[in-house]
XYZ file of C-alpha atoms in Angstrom:
777
model
C 9.844 40.222 -22.089
C 12.618 40.936 -24.876
C 14.054 44.494 -24.097
C 13.346 46.485 -27.308
C 14.279 49.806 -28.854
C 10.502 50.356 -29.421
C 9.385 49.956 -25.849
C 11.793 52.291 -24.643
C 10.721 55.099 -27.270
C 7.022 54.453 -26.214
C 7.615 54.396 -22.447
C 9.975 57.737 -22.767
C 7.265 59.378 -24.730
C 4.367 58.788 -22.644
C 6.208 59.877 -19.558
C 7.926 62.820 -20.848
C 4.501 64.152 -22.125
C 3.338 64.084 -18.364
C 6.966 65.278 -17.352
C 6.360 68.554 -19.048
C 3.754 69.442 -16.654
C 5.283 68.264 -13.190
C 8.378 68.938 -10.957
C 9.350 67.108 -7.987
C 9.548 68.992 -4.622
C 12.738 69.304 -3.134
C 13.653 67.304 0.067
C 14.682 68.983 3.100
C 17.154 67.437 5.646
C 16.684 70.096 8.218
C 15.767 69.275 11.628
C 12.724 71.034 11.310
C 11.558 69.326 8.470
C 12.523 65.866 10.138
C 10.257 66.863 12.970
C 7.130 66.620 11.089
C 4.589 64.023 11.526
C 4.931 61.405 9.195
C 1.807 62.139 7.482
C 3.205 65.261 6.234
C 5.916 64.091 4.128
C 5.433 64.475 0.549
C 8.669 63.900 -0.741
C 9.510 62.032 -4.364
C 12.928 63.201 -5.551
C 15.720 66.043 -4.652
C 16.757 68.964 -7.129
C 20.045 67.133 -7.904
C 22.297 66.630 -10.997
C 21.876 62.897 -10.865
C 18.747 60.737 -10.794
C 17.338 60.651 -7.270
C 14.181 59.631 -5.886
C 12.458 59.270 -2.269
C 9.922 57.900 -0.367
C 6.661 59.584 0.177
C 3.868 59.188 3.086
C 1.991 56.650 0.599
C 4.897 54.341 0.266
C 5.194 54.309 4.269
C 1.579 53.616 4.547
C 1.680 50.754 2.069
C 3.976 48.730 4.452
C 2.872 47.278 7.796
C 4.764 48.607 10.770
C 6.237 45.391 11.265
C 8.027 45.266 7.722
C 11.619 45.742 7.221
C 12.675 49.315 5.844
C 13.884 47.900 3.030
C 10.406 47.214 1.440
C 9.518 50.662 1.508
C 11.572 51.679 -1.525
C 10.413 49.086 -3.853
C 7.946 51.217 -5.712
C 10.624 53.724 -6.825
C 11.843 53.688 -10.355
C 14.881 51.239 -11.155
C 14.166 49.353 -7.665
C 13.479 45.926 -7.217
C 13.369 44.507 -3.783
C 12.630 40.767 -3.059
C 12.462 39.755 0.524
C 12.014 35.994 0.904
C 10.700 35.888 4.580
C 7.476 37.483 5.421
C 7.919 41.118 6.725
C 11.435 41.006 5.778
C 11.953 38.309 8.022
C 15.148 36.354 6.424
C 18.379 38.319 5.654
C 19.612 34.950 3.536
C 16.800 35.633 1.085
C 16.994 39.281 0.632
C 17.944 40.717 -2.714
C 17.972 44.008 -4.221
C 18.640 45.169 -7.636
C 19.336 48.600 -9.429
C 20.273 49.139 -12.932
C 21.839 45.413 -13.251
C 23.605 45.751 -9.886
C 22.683 43.846 -7.249
C 22.709 43.131 -3.330
C 22.707 39.073 -2.812
C 24.329 36.421 -1.411
C 26.981 36.582 -4.075
C 26.821 40.355 -4.996
C 27.188 43.529 -3.030
C 27.001 46.392 -5.510
C 24.752 48.996 -4.188
C 25.923 51.148 -1.488
C 23.700 51.792 1.826
C 23.931 54.463 4.220
C 22.159 55.125 7.799
C 21.743 59.265 8.065
C 24.685 59.547 5.403
C 26.900 57.253 7.453
C 28.137 53.935 6.143
C 26.581 50.565 7.086
C 29.582 48.488 6.556
C 28.538 46.653 3.585
C 25.481 44.391 3.044
C 27.254 41.214 2.816
C 25.506 38.237 4.677
C 29.007 37.311 6.055
C 29.619 40.121 8.584
C 27.594 42.787 6.637
C 24.332 44.654 7.788
C 21.623 45.634 5.695
C 19.459 48.647 6.870
C 16.840 46.827 8.318
C 19.399 45.964 11.227
C 19.331 49.832 12.116
C 15.922 51.231 11.693
C 12.460 50.333 12.990
C 10.066 51.248 10.477
C 8.168 53.760 12.917
C 11.512 55.577 12.993
C 12.443 56.086 9.484
C 11.802 59.643 8.060
C 12.270 58.520 4.325
C 14.556 56.514 2.164
C 16.689 58.432 -0.500
C 17.587 56.369 -3.882
C 20.485 57.826 -5.880
C 20.484 55.601 -8.545
C 23.858 55.635 -10.374
C 25.366 59.178 -10.029
C 25.328 59.371 -6.163
C 26.557 62.462 -4.172
C 30.269 62.583 -4.260
C 30.373 62.538 -0.285
C 28.512 59.069 -0.083
C 30.775 57.044 2.403
C 30.604 53.353 0.629
C 33.361 51.678 -1.576
C 30.486 49.398 -3.069
C 28.262 51.705 -4.590
C 28.846 50.754 -8.228
C 25.133 50.995 -8.831
C 24.289 54.124 -6.671
C 23.455 54.632 -2.888
C 20.365 54.359 -0.896
C 20.443 56.460 2.374
C 17.872 55.855 4.992
C 17.094 58.837 7.171
C 15.952 58.562 10.507
C 13.326 60.761 12.116
C 14.257 63.155 14.804
C 12.558 63.704 18.045
C 9.178 65.630 18.251
C 9.406 68.838 20.178
C 6.475 67.944 22.235
C 6.421 65.211 24.964
C 5.053 61.664 23.729
C 4.730 58.565 24.482
C 3.316 55.880 21.986
C 2.843 52.020 22.092
C 2.026 49.956 18.926
C 0.845 46.534 18.475
C 0.843 44.415 15.124
C -0.710 40.985 14.659
C -0.764 39.061 11.602
C -0.919 35.804 9.839
C 2.087 33.027 10.584
C 1.416 34.075 14.222
C 3.424 37.382 13.499
C 3.242 39.650 16.381
C 5.156 42.820 17.378
C 5.058 45.519 20.085
C 6.670 48.882 19.693
C 7.297 51.427 22.177
C 8.908 55.047 21.713
C 9.251 58.081 24.391
C 9.826 61.356 22.937
C 11.013 63.394 25.674
C 9.883 67.308 24.317
C 12.476 69.847 25.080
C 14.601 68.624 28.100
C 17.088 71.713 27.598
C 16.996 74.770 25.466
C 16.703 73.333 21.832
C 17.260 69.756 22.732
C 15.040 67.094 22.450
C 15.442 63.243 22.326
C 13.293 59.723 22.148
C 13.848 56.204 22.910
C 12.310 53.274 21.390
C 12.100 49.754 21.425
C 10.304 46.730 19.384
C 9.836 43.088 20.007
C 8.966 41.024 16.927
C 8.373 37.356 16.126
C 6.714 35.291 13.420
C 6.449 31.817 12.009
C 8.090 30.599 8.664
C 5.142 31.170 6.077
C 6.392 27.975 4.129
C 5.695 24.915 6.192
C 4.901 24.211 10.027
C 8.647 24.886 11.622
C 10.932 27.729 11.884
C 10.645 31.406 12.130
C 12.108 34.545 13.380
C 12.382 36.751 16.359
C 13.985 40.132 16.727
C 14.457 42.696 19.435
C 15.292 46.284 18.637
C 16.315 49.356 20.352
C 16.995 52.953 19.517
C 17.623 56.398 21.083
C 18.189 59.643 19.230
C 19.085 63.281 20.548
C 18.965 66.483 18.813
C 20.342 70.040 20.097
C 20.057 73.218 18.419
C 22.240 75.683 19.655
C 22.595 79.033 17.397
C 24.405 77.981 14.218
C 25.095 74.535 15.487
C 23.103 71.178 15.646
C 24.435 68.389 17.659
C 22.982 64.834 16.908
C 23.831 61.396 18.801
C 21.878 58.047 17.842
C 22.531 54.596 19.060
C 20.640 51.202 17.774
C 20.917 47.730 18.887
C 19.419 44.835 16.968
C 19.343 41.267 17.861
C 17.649 38.539 15.586
C 17.323 34.663 14.872
C 16.192 34.044 11.553
C 15.545 30.649 10.018
C 16.266 30.610 6.712
C 14.506 29.968 3.258
C 16.169 28.026 0.338
C 16.661 28.710 -3.050
C 15.348 26.457 -5.651
C 15.371 25.492 -9.462
C 13.045 26.749 -12.137
C 12.128 23.168 -12.600
C 11.259 22.972 -8.768
C 8.982 26.145 -8.797
C 7.053 24.872 -11.867
C 6.630 21.506 -9.900
C 5.443 22.805 -6.645
C 5.683 26.618 -6.377
C 4.521 26.588 -2.637
C 7.399 24.763 -1.188
C 11.534 25.346 -0.855
C 12.406 22.021 -0.374
C 13.278 22.441 3.589
C 11.409 20.379 5.871
C 9.423 20.405 8.913
C 10.140 17.398 11.102
C 13.025 15.323 12.187
C 13.211 11.898 10.474
C 16.128 10.494 11.944
C 17.746 10.032 8.831
C 20.871 12.791 8.816
C 20.950 12.899 4.995
C 17.284 13.875 5.013
C 17.332 16.428 7.902
C 19.855 18.262 6.689
C 17.210 20.216 5.025
C 15.450 20.833 8.297
C 14.230 24.472 8.381
C 15.029 25.321 12.164
C 18.546 24.245 11.432
C 19.314 26.878 9.027
C 19.764 29.876 11.147
C 20.731 33.320 10.718
C 21.885 34.855 14.166
C 23.070 38.502 14.245
C 23.388 41.097 17.065
C 24.275 44.907 15.738
C 25.268 47.941 17.801
C 25.595 50.993 16.078
C 26.315 54.461 17.296
C 27.493 57.968 15.948
C 27.529 61.633 17.117
C 27.255 64.386 14.487
C 28.335 68.329 14.740
C 26.638 70.286 12.128
C 27.619 74.149 11.788
C 25.597 76.426 9.335
C 27.053 80.077 8.957
C 26.287 82.729 6.658
C 29.235 81.405 4.038
C 30.665 78.245 5.404
C 29.022 74.838 6.458
C 30.804 72.072 8.285
C 30.058 68.792 9.769
C 31.741 66.206 11.198
C 30.449 62.719 12.419
C 32.592 59.881 14.152
C 30.754 56.433 14.452
C 31.132 52.924 15.819
C 29.667 49.585 14.758
C 29.952 46.285 16.304
C 28.488 43.330 14.586
C 28.459 39.673 15.852
C 26.687 36.602 14.529
C 26.320 33.226 13.153
C 25.490 30.958 10.041
C 23.925 27.761 10.997
C 23.584 24.573 8.921
C 23.429 20.768 9.855
C 25.737 18.726 7.724
C 24.639 15.293 7.313
C 28.035 13.699 8.862
C 30.772 13.681 11.351
C 34.085 14.690 10.188
C 37.350 12.903 10.667
C 40.126 15.565 11.095
C 43.566 14.720 10.457
C 46.342 16.653 12.642
C 45.445 19.751 14.081
C 46.064 21.393 17.264
C 43.843 19.405 19.776
C 42.801 21.430 22.943
C 42.316 20.240 26.639
C 38.529 20.528 26.098
C 38.541 18.239 23.191
C 38.411 20.612 20.263
C 40.714 20.248 17.507
C 42.102 23.777 16.012
C 42.769 23.457 12.145
C 43.948 20.275 10.225
C 42.471 18.747 7.272
C 39.476 16.879 6.940
C 40.689 13.034 6.409
C 36.984 11.875 5.702
C 33.654 11.581 6.943
C 31.321 8.984 8.396
C 27.440 9.014 8.892
C 26.600 5.584 10.973
C 28.678 4.099 13.859
C 28.158 1.029 16.121
C 27.236 1.334 19.684
C 30.978 2.196 20.850
C 30.973 4.946 18.261
C 32.998 3.187 15.795
C 32.385 4.481 12.333
C 31.038 1.851 10.055
C 31.050 1.258 6.514
C 27.747 0.275 4.444
C 27.108 -3.478 3.623
C 28.766 -4.621 0.811
C 27.199 -4.551 -2.428
C 24.242 -2.599 -1.177
C 23.404 0.100 -3.496
C 20.162 1.551 -2.230
C 19.976 5.404 -2.259
C 17.723 8.314 -1.093
C 15.529 10.265 -3.381
C 15.494 13.372 -1.131
C 17.114 15.809 -1.373
C 19.443 17.107 -3.726
C 18.715 13.982 -6.013
C 19.640 11.783 -2.967
C 23.048 10.693 -1.648
C 25.419 7.558 -1.679
C 24.455 4.356 -0.290
C 26.523 5.316 2.700
C 23.800 7.739 3.491
C 20.881 5.167 3.328
C 19.933 3.553 6.988
C 18.883 0.587 4.822
C 22.604 -0.201 3.929
C 23.691 -0.819 7.498
C 23.070 -3.595 9.943
C 20.370 -2.988 12.514
C 21.362 -1.045 15.590
C 23.723 1.160 13.457
C 23.369 4.798 15.009
C 23.162 7.797 12.616
C 25.498 10.845 13.283
C 25.444 14.526 12.060
C 26.835 17.725 12.978
C 25.814 21.099 13.526
C 27.925 23.626 11.867
C 28.439 27.063 12.962
C 30.134 29.880 10.868
C 30.762 32.687 13.072
C 30.952 36.472 12.050
C 32.427 39.088 13.883
C 33.341 43.024 12.881
C 34.088 46.101 14.652
C 34.292 49.528 12.851
C 35.292 52.958 13.834
C 35.246 55.914 11.642
C 34.684 59.590 11.078
C 33.179 61.608 8.078
C 34.008 65.423 7.643
C 32.368 67.615 4.924
C 33.024 71.483 4.564
C 31.469 74.057 2.149
C 32.702 77.708 1.544
C 30.402 79.979 -0.202
C 32.638 82.703 -2.367
C 30.293 85.230 -3.203
C 26.649 84.574 -4.639
C 27.546 82.247 -7.396
C 30.517 79.519 -6.276
C 30.380 76.996 -3.523
C 33.646 75.086 -2.776
C 33.262 71.943 -0.937
C 35.861 69.240 0.258
C 35.636 65.989 2.813
C 37.194 63.063 4.088
C 35.701 59.525 5.155
C 38.150 57.542 7.272
C 37.215 54.143 8.708
C 39.062 50.976 10.075
C 37.402 47.660 9.924
C 38.146 44.418 11.688
C 36.382 41.332 10.626
C 36.842 37.924 11.937
C 35.106 34.676 10.262
C 35.827 31.156 11.803
C 33.902 27.458 11.389
C 33.203 25.246 14.127
C 31.767 21.851 13.882
C 29.603 20.508 16.779
C 28.070 16.833 17.371
C 24.590 16.729 17.294
C 23.715 14.807 20.523
C 20.838 12.470 19.094
C 20.144 13.038 15.584
C 16.979 10.458 15.795
C 15.077 13.009 18.095
C 16.238 16.546 17.468
C 19.081 19.096 16.506
C 20.595 19.621 19.852
C 24.242 19.615 19.975
C 27.170 19.731 22.345
C 28.329 22.828 23.212
C 32.030 22.246 22.625
C 33.231 21.888 19.292
C 34.886 18.852 18.110
C 36.888 21.011 15.326
C 37.410 24.709 14.641
C 37.906 24.279 10.792
C 39.549 27.818 10.188
C 39.911 31.164 11.772
C 40.825 34.091 9.807
C 40.893 38.267 10.514
C 40.421 40.629 7.676
C 41.461 44.468 8.636
C 40.267 47.198 5.946
C 41.734 50.560 6.298
C 39.793 53.305 4.027
C 40.405 56.687 3.315
C 38.193 58.734 0.807
C 38.916 62.122 -0.136
C 36.893 64.582 -2.294
C 36.537 67.941 -3.576
C 33.803 69.697 -5.139
C 32.895 73.249 -7.110
C 29.537 74.407 -7.835
C 28.541 77.435 -9.725
C 25.544 78.814 -10.095
C 24.525 81.016 -13.127
C 21.483 82.296 -13.397
C 19.074 79.569 -14.372
C 22.264 77.146 -14.788
C 24.027 75.390 -12.038
C 27.312 73.552 -12.890
C 29.046 70.937 -10.577
C 32.276 69.122 -10.844
C 34.551 67.204 -8.505
C 37.261 64.578 -7.651
C 37.181 61.838 -5.464
C 39.757 59.102 -4.673
C 39.751 55.934 -2.170
C 42.832 54.506 -0.481
C 42.069 50.971 0.728
C 44.254 48.611 2.264
C 43.215 45.207 2.978
C 45.235 42.521 5.386
C 43.993 38.783 5.961
C 45.736 37.063 8.940
C 45.321 33.398 9.871
C 44.777 32.938 13.368
C 46.201 29.563 13.357
C 49.256 30.801 12.369
C 49.633 28.101 9.735
C 49.325 30.814 6.404
C 51.637 33.767 5.702
C 49.787 36.821 6.236
C 48.324 38.264 2.964
C 47.621 41.887 1.984
C 46.057 43.754 -1.004
C 46.060 47.452 -1.574
C 42.886 48.686 -3.423
C 43.384 52.268 -4.170
C 41.168 53.736 -7.187
C 42.479 56.288 -9.717
C 41.204 59.723 -9.269
C 37.523 59.513 -9.972
C 35.793 62.261 -11.640
C 31.937 63.862 -11.325
C 30.156 66.324 -13.084
C 26.704 67.479 -13.215
C 24.349 70.591 -14.454
C 20.964 71.415 -13.752
C 18.810 74.045 -15.890
C 15.808 75.723 -14.610
C 13.813 76.413 -17.891
C 10.943 77.920 -15.488
C 10.040 77.956 -12.285
C 8.597 74.553 -12.468
C 10.541 72.874 -15.140
C 14.022 71.943 -14.853
C 16.472 69.726 -17.018
C 19.561 67.545 -15.285
C 22.702 65.772 -16.314
C 25.219 64.152 -14.445
C 28.261 61.897 -14.743
C 30.244 60.012 -12.028
C 32.902 57.387 -11.881
C 32.005 55.094 -8.919
C 34.157 52.543 -7.270
C 34.086 49.308 -5.332
C 37.304 48.466 -3.311
C 38.590 44.949 -3.650
C 36.446 42.351 -1.195
C 38.107 40.423 1.432
C 36.674 37.336 -0.196
C 39.340 37.648 -2.807
C 41.991 36.335 -0.119
C 39.462 34.393 2.180
C 38.876 31.176 0.369
C 39.600 29.751 -2.973
C 42.012 32.201 -4.603
C 44.487 31.969 -1.745
C 44.035 28.204 -1.284
C 44.681 27.028 -5.016
C 47.062 30.016 -5.795
C 48.599 31.668 -2.993
C 50.114 34.239 -5.564
C 47.230 36.432 -5.964
C 47.626 38.225 -9.051
C 47.674 42.399 -9.208
C 43.991 43.719 -9.166
C 42.084 46.848 -9.329
C 38.907 47.718 -7.885
C 35.608 47.387 -9.713
C 34.405 50.630 -11.519
C 31.223 52.153 -13.086
C 30.828 54.925 -15.180
C 27.456 56.560 -14.657
C 25.635 58.971 -17.191
C 22.123 60.361 -16.367
C 20.219 62.997 -18.134
C 16.520 63.924 -17.122
C 13.858 66.444 -16.736
C 11.915 67.563 -13.504
C 8.835 69.257 -13.660
C 6.091 70.258 -11.117
C 3.359 72.517 -9.503
C 1.199 72.278 -6.746
C -0.906 69.171 -7.884
C 1.520 67.204 -10.282
C 5.171 65.998 -9.705
C 7.165 63.762 -12.039
C 10.787 62.933 -13.318
C 12.016 61.089 -16.109
C 15.693 59.640 -16.463
C 17.668 58.236 -19.145
C 20.804 56.626 -18.032
C 24.046 54.682 -19.277
C 26.234 52.622 -17.228
C 29.414 50.991 -18.153
C 30.744 48.527 -15.457
C 34.581 47.717 -15.873
C 37.255 45.767 -14.266
C 34.818 43.136 -12.772
C 36.629 40.698 -10.429
C 35.819 37.299 -11.712
C 37.329 34.039 -10.308
C 38.881 32.196 -13.418
C 40.184 28.766 -13.440
C 42.934 26.882 -14.894
C 41.949 26.211 -18.526
C 39.782 29.222 -19.003
C 40.981 31.029 -22.137
C 39.762 34.494 -21.220
C 42.160 34.770 -18.341
C 45.441 33.883 -20.285
C 46.992 32.309 -17.284
C 49.602 30.125 -18.021
C 51.011 29.602 -14.179
C 47.943 27.758 -12.899
C 47.644 24.072 -12.413
C 45.022 21.808 -13.211
C 42.360 22.531 -10.295
C 43.735 25.708 -9.186
C 42.125 29.395 -10.037
C 42.378 33.143 -9.096
C 40.766 36.144 -9.410
C 41.466 38.444 -12.264
C 39.915 41.648 -13.698
C 38.364 40.263 -16.503
C 34.552 41.150 -16.213
C 32.154 43.906 -17.000
C 28.536 44.973 -17.421
C 26.972 47.551 -19.874
C 23.317 48.981 -18.721
C 21.134 51.570 -20.614
C 17.381 52.578 -19.823
C 14.812 54.623 -18.571
C 13.192 55.509 -15.185
C 10.271 57.342 -14.634
C 7.667 58.545 -12.091
C 4.471 60.587 -11.855
C 2.503 61.623 -8.731
C -0.788 63.262 -9.321
C -3.358 64.917 -6.702
C -5.965 64.357 -9.617
C -8.821 65.023 -7.163
C -9.640 66.686 -3.811
C -8.297 63.570 -1.399
C -7.091 61.457 -4.147
C -3.612 60.526 -5.609
C -2.244 58.530 -8.130
C 1.158 57.465 -8.430
C 3.107 55.464 -11.093
C 6.854 54.595 -11.956
C 8.147 52.997 -14.927
C 11.549 51.286 -15.335
C 13.072 50.165 -18.597
C 16.368 48.335 -18.323
C 18.875 46.631 -20.589
C 21.923 45.131 -18.633
C 24.255 42.781 -20.865
C 27.965 41.408 -19.845
C 30.296 42.494 -22.206
C 33.008 39.911 -21.809
C 32.907 36.148 -21.886
C 34.362 34.387 -18.689
C 33.924 31.334 -17.058
C 29.861 30.916 -17.167
C 29.254 34.246 -18.281
C 28.891 35.025 -22.055
C 29.454 38.372 -23.751
C 26.181 39.871 -24.955
C 24.028 37.653 -22.631
C 21.396 39.590 -20.366
C 22.693 40.087 -16.629
C 21.059 37.282 -14.473
C 18.232 38.034 -12.584
C 18.118 41.892 -13.662
C 14.243 42.931 -14.235
C 13.899 44.497 -17.741
C 10.535 45.956 -17.314
C 8.738 47.326 -13.927
C 5.439 49.246 -13.781
C 3.897 50.148 -10.818
C 0.554 51.852 -10.290
C -0.880 53.265 -6.642
C -4.204 54.701 -5.809
C -4.370 56.467 -2.383
C -7.019 58.601 -0.525
C -6.489 60.739 2.378
C -9.403 62.660 4.202
C -9.661 63.672 8.017
C -7.994 60.619 9.303
C -9.200 58.265 6.861
C -6.536 56.808 4.524
C -6.839 53.778 1.980
C -4.952 52.710 -1.038
C -4.033 49.876 -3.598
C -0.786 49.357 -5.301
C 0.186 46.960 -8.121
C 3.522 46.150 -9.355
C 4.333 44.310 -12.529
C 7.768 42.696 -13.169
C 8.654 41.364 -16.416
C 10.318 38.330 -17.698
C 13.845 37.998 -16.754
C 16.800 35.578 -17.207
C 17.870 33.944 -14.199
C 21.112 32.111 -15.158
C 24.259 33.359 -16.900
C 23.601 31.362 -19.878
C 20.034 32.946 -20.544
C 18.545 29.521 -20.754
C 16.191 29.978 -17.825
C 13.340 32.935 -18.398
C 11.555 33.282 -15.056
C 7.766 34.234 -15.571
C 6.483 37.827 -15.001
C 4.564 38.444 -12.080
C 2.084 41.095 -10.787
C 1.769 41.931 -7.220
C -0.999 43.852 -5.512
C -1.053 45.256 -1.945
C -3.783 47.275 -0.208
C -4.381 49.023 3.004
C -6.841 50.970 4.958
C -6.285 53.216 8.227
C -7.926 55.512 10.546
C -6.803 58.214 12.951
C -8.786 59.220 15.666
C -8.142 63.251 16.474
C -6.721 64.031 19.481
C -9.032 65.005 22.616
C -11.414 62.409 21.828
C -10.401 60.233 24.781
C -9.026 62.329 27.871
C -5.004 61.865 28.048
C -4.534 60.176 24.648
C -3.538 62.209 21.644
C -4.328 59.793 18.957
C -5.456 56.592 18.187
C -4.544 54.880 14.655
C -5.963 51.553 13.391
C -5.044 50.367 9.956
C -4.956 47.103 8.129
C -2.098 46.008 5.269
C -2.489 43.243 3.051
C 0.517 42.446 0.574
C 0.094 40.350 -2.432
C -3.499 40.393 -2.143
C -3.900 37.742 -5.000
C -1.815 35.362 -3.263
C 0.361 35.182 -6.586
C 2.996 32.578 -6.959
C 6.080 34.041 -8.203
C 9.893 33.754 -7.659
C 11.571 36.771 -6.260
C 15.506 37.248 -5.956
C 18.263 34.663 -5.655
C 21.633 33.932 -7.141
C 22.019 32.949 -10.745
C 20.625 29.468 -11.562
C 18.686 29.296 -7.965
C 15.920 31.247 -6.618
C 13.875 32.258 -3.702
C 10.226 32.101 -3.853
C 8.343 35.194 -3.069
C 6.312 35.586 0.025
C 2.592 34.450 -0.177
C -0.230 36.687 0.965
C 0.097 38.439 4.332
C -2.278 40.255 6.325
C -1.250 42.662 9.271
C -3.528 44.655 11.616
C -1.973 47.601 13.386
C -2.638 49.751 16.614
C -0.889 52.791 17.479
C -1.797 54.727 20.737
C 0.217 58.044 21.238
C -0.213 59.928 24.673
């Protein structure tokens, strides 16, 4: 669908009319509010100077207990979430978009926090999205700040805003609960949680554990398993609140693959990965069980909060350990030249001198028969004759590798925030965020023992290709002043990042490289005007910042040209203006926004006229600040209790995101690849005496999928439905409640393309039916 001014005006007019009679209730993050049962949550937006929306109980009910916590935000305005794996079971294929900014395999432009603490970026290689930290039963709500987020948000990739996932507090009464979910594709999940009740004056805690497994929804092989543990303790002592939380997550996921638009049109149910071993390495490189994501995450924090008459203070140190691996099965063995051979036979470093596929019975590499031109047709259009067993004499043995890319990260940091009230009108706030992050990445190659029967590999690698470490030191400081003048609240602040990045080659073959990624002083400003008790207008401005990623000195830039030029961190100027209005039965918000993304870091090759580089030789390249994006649009939502026990919710997104500079594959004026321009959500829900039910539909308009805007992805509408019933306590002796529910996602089994990277896309999951049972003692 082409984005036009007419559509913007029509959408804005219709929702502004509704907004004049509704205002979102203010969300509270107090411990008392967090301790409410989930059924009591009624939150849609906070009273802030910027666009902000939060999940409500209907959005939590819409998703099954086994779903990823990322899925609950998809109905909020401005948000597009696509998870290729059923129940969010594949991080590789998960993408998220806000106002033309994305989290995907190629971009990390939206910040994520857990209880206000940084997630350590969302990159596939060493990052961790929110689903690695939280089970759905332990999620209190998710808060989305689209664009001009709170000044204290600790993230240096939040160009497009921040999503804060808030975990629930322990119950005040002792409680044990167990949950079971069963669904299609052999999906099953067990969940257990024990709330201690008050174990000391003002102190309560919980422990929880879940185990989940599911088969791949495409084909007959592969799947995912996940184990998750969490513990949280809260102690309220006079003006002080102390909180501690620990989570552990261990997962093994087989991936889904990106396909082209033409492949989707040919067969929309297959991502071109296979289910069986053929014994031909070139074909078996797309065997799904060999495409793997293995991740283990530990995350812990403690928080001390003081709330006095005139002074508030909080401090929170945290620690995160991430360890993992990405797997693939290349259809060849590497012949390594040089390097440091270890006693166990592993060669460390050294260049690849070539590759081979077939050997004789003695392990000597073979060349294809002279004159043989036969090729295979699958996959990737077929390989050279050297990949075809028909081009070898009888008895030739196939060879392939199992390639592991190992990721590791240890983060330690602290946030601190203080606010002092000067009389009744003025509040001064200041704070810091400091973090040290040490990320290691290395890649090794293992010999597949017998490619004709399976993918089992030799535990000892024959080659460690590279081994690099990246240390990032971050310091963010900020100060803000808020002035309340009767019905008018004004806010202004300053923020600055100091970021140092160092790269070390652990083989000792390359010199250490470093980059300084300090920001300029970043400004924020905002205002809220209360027209009546029910109606308010707000406006906000912020300069968001993304530090230079370690990928700039990880791969091609350092290898093709060691003289990485001076770079600046990426910035985005965000402007929000909107209206909120509400009463006891109707809540709504409408926001207009404009975002200018500057200094986009882009890889530029020799000969690219935009870069204006004269020191690059043919085949070389480097990173430069030569990109940009401009986004503008409208986001709106409305929630109405239009009859007893009934609620209707709708959200609208109209977005126009365009590239502002021409470079490499990007053309100035083209639409941003994979950024939805039109989204519309409608939800009807029912609650009455333990019964809940609902149906929700989301329409996503046509999008351009590639930089050149030659591939227009088809629009689609997804329908979800759910029904549940909670049996009141004391019906069965010893049992407080029994809850049963049924969730159906993609009810009409729609074929559609979700997220991906420019020019290649993930197929969206088909219909999933999940039954849930929860018993609380």
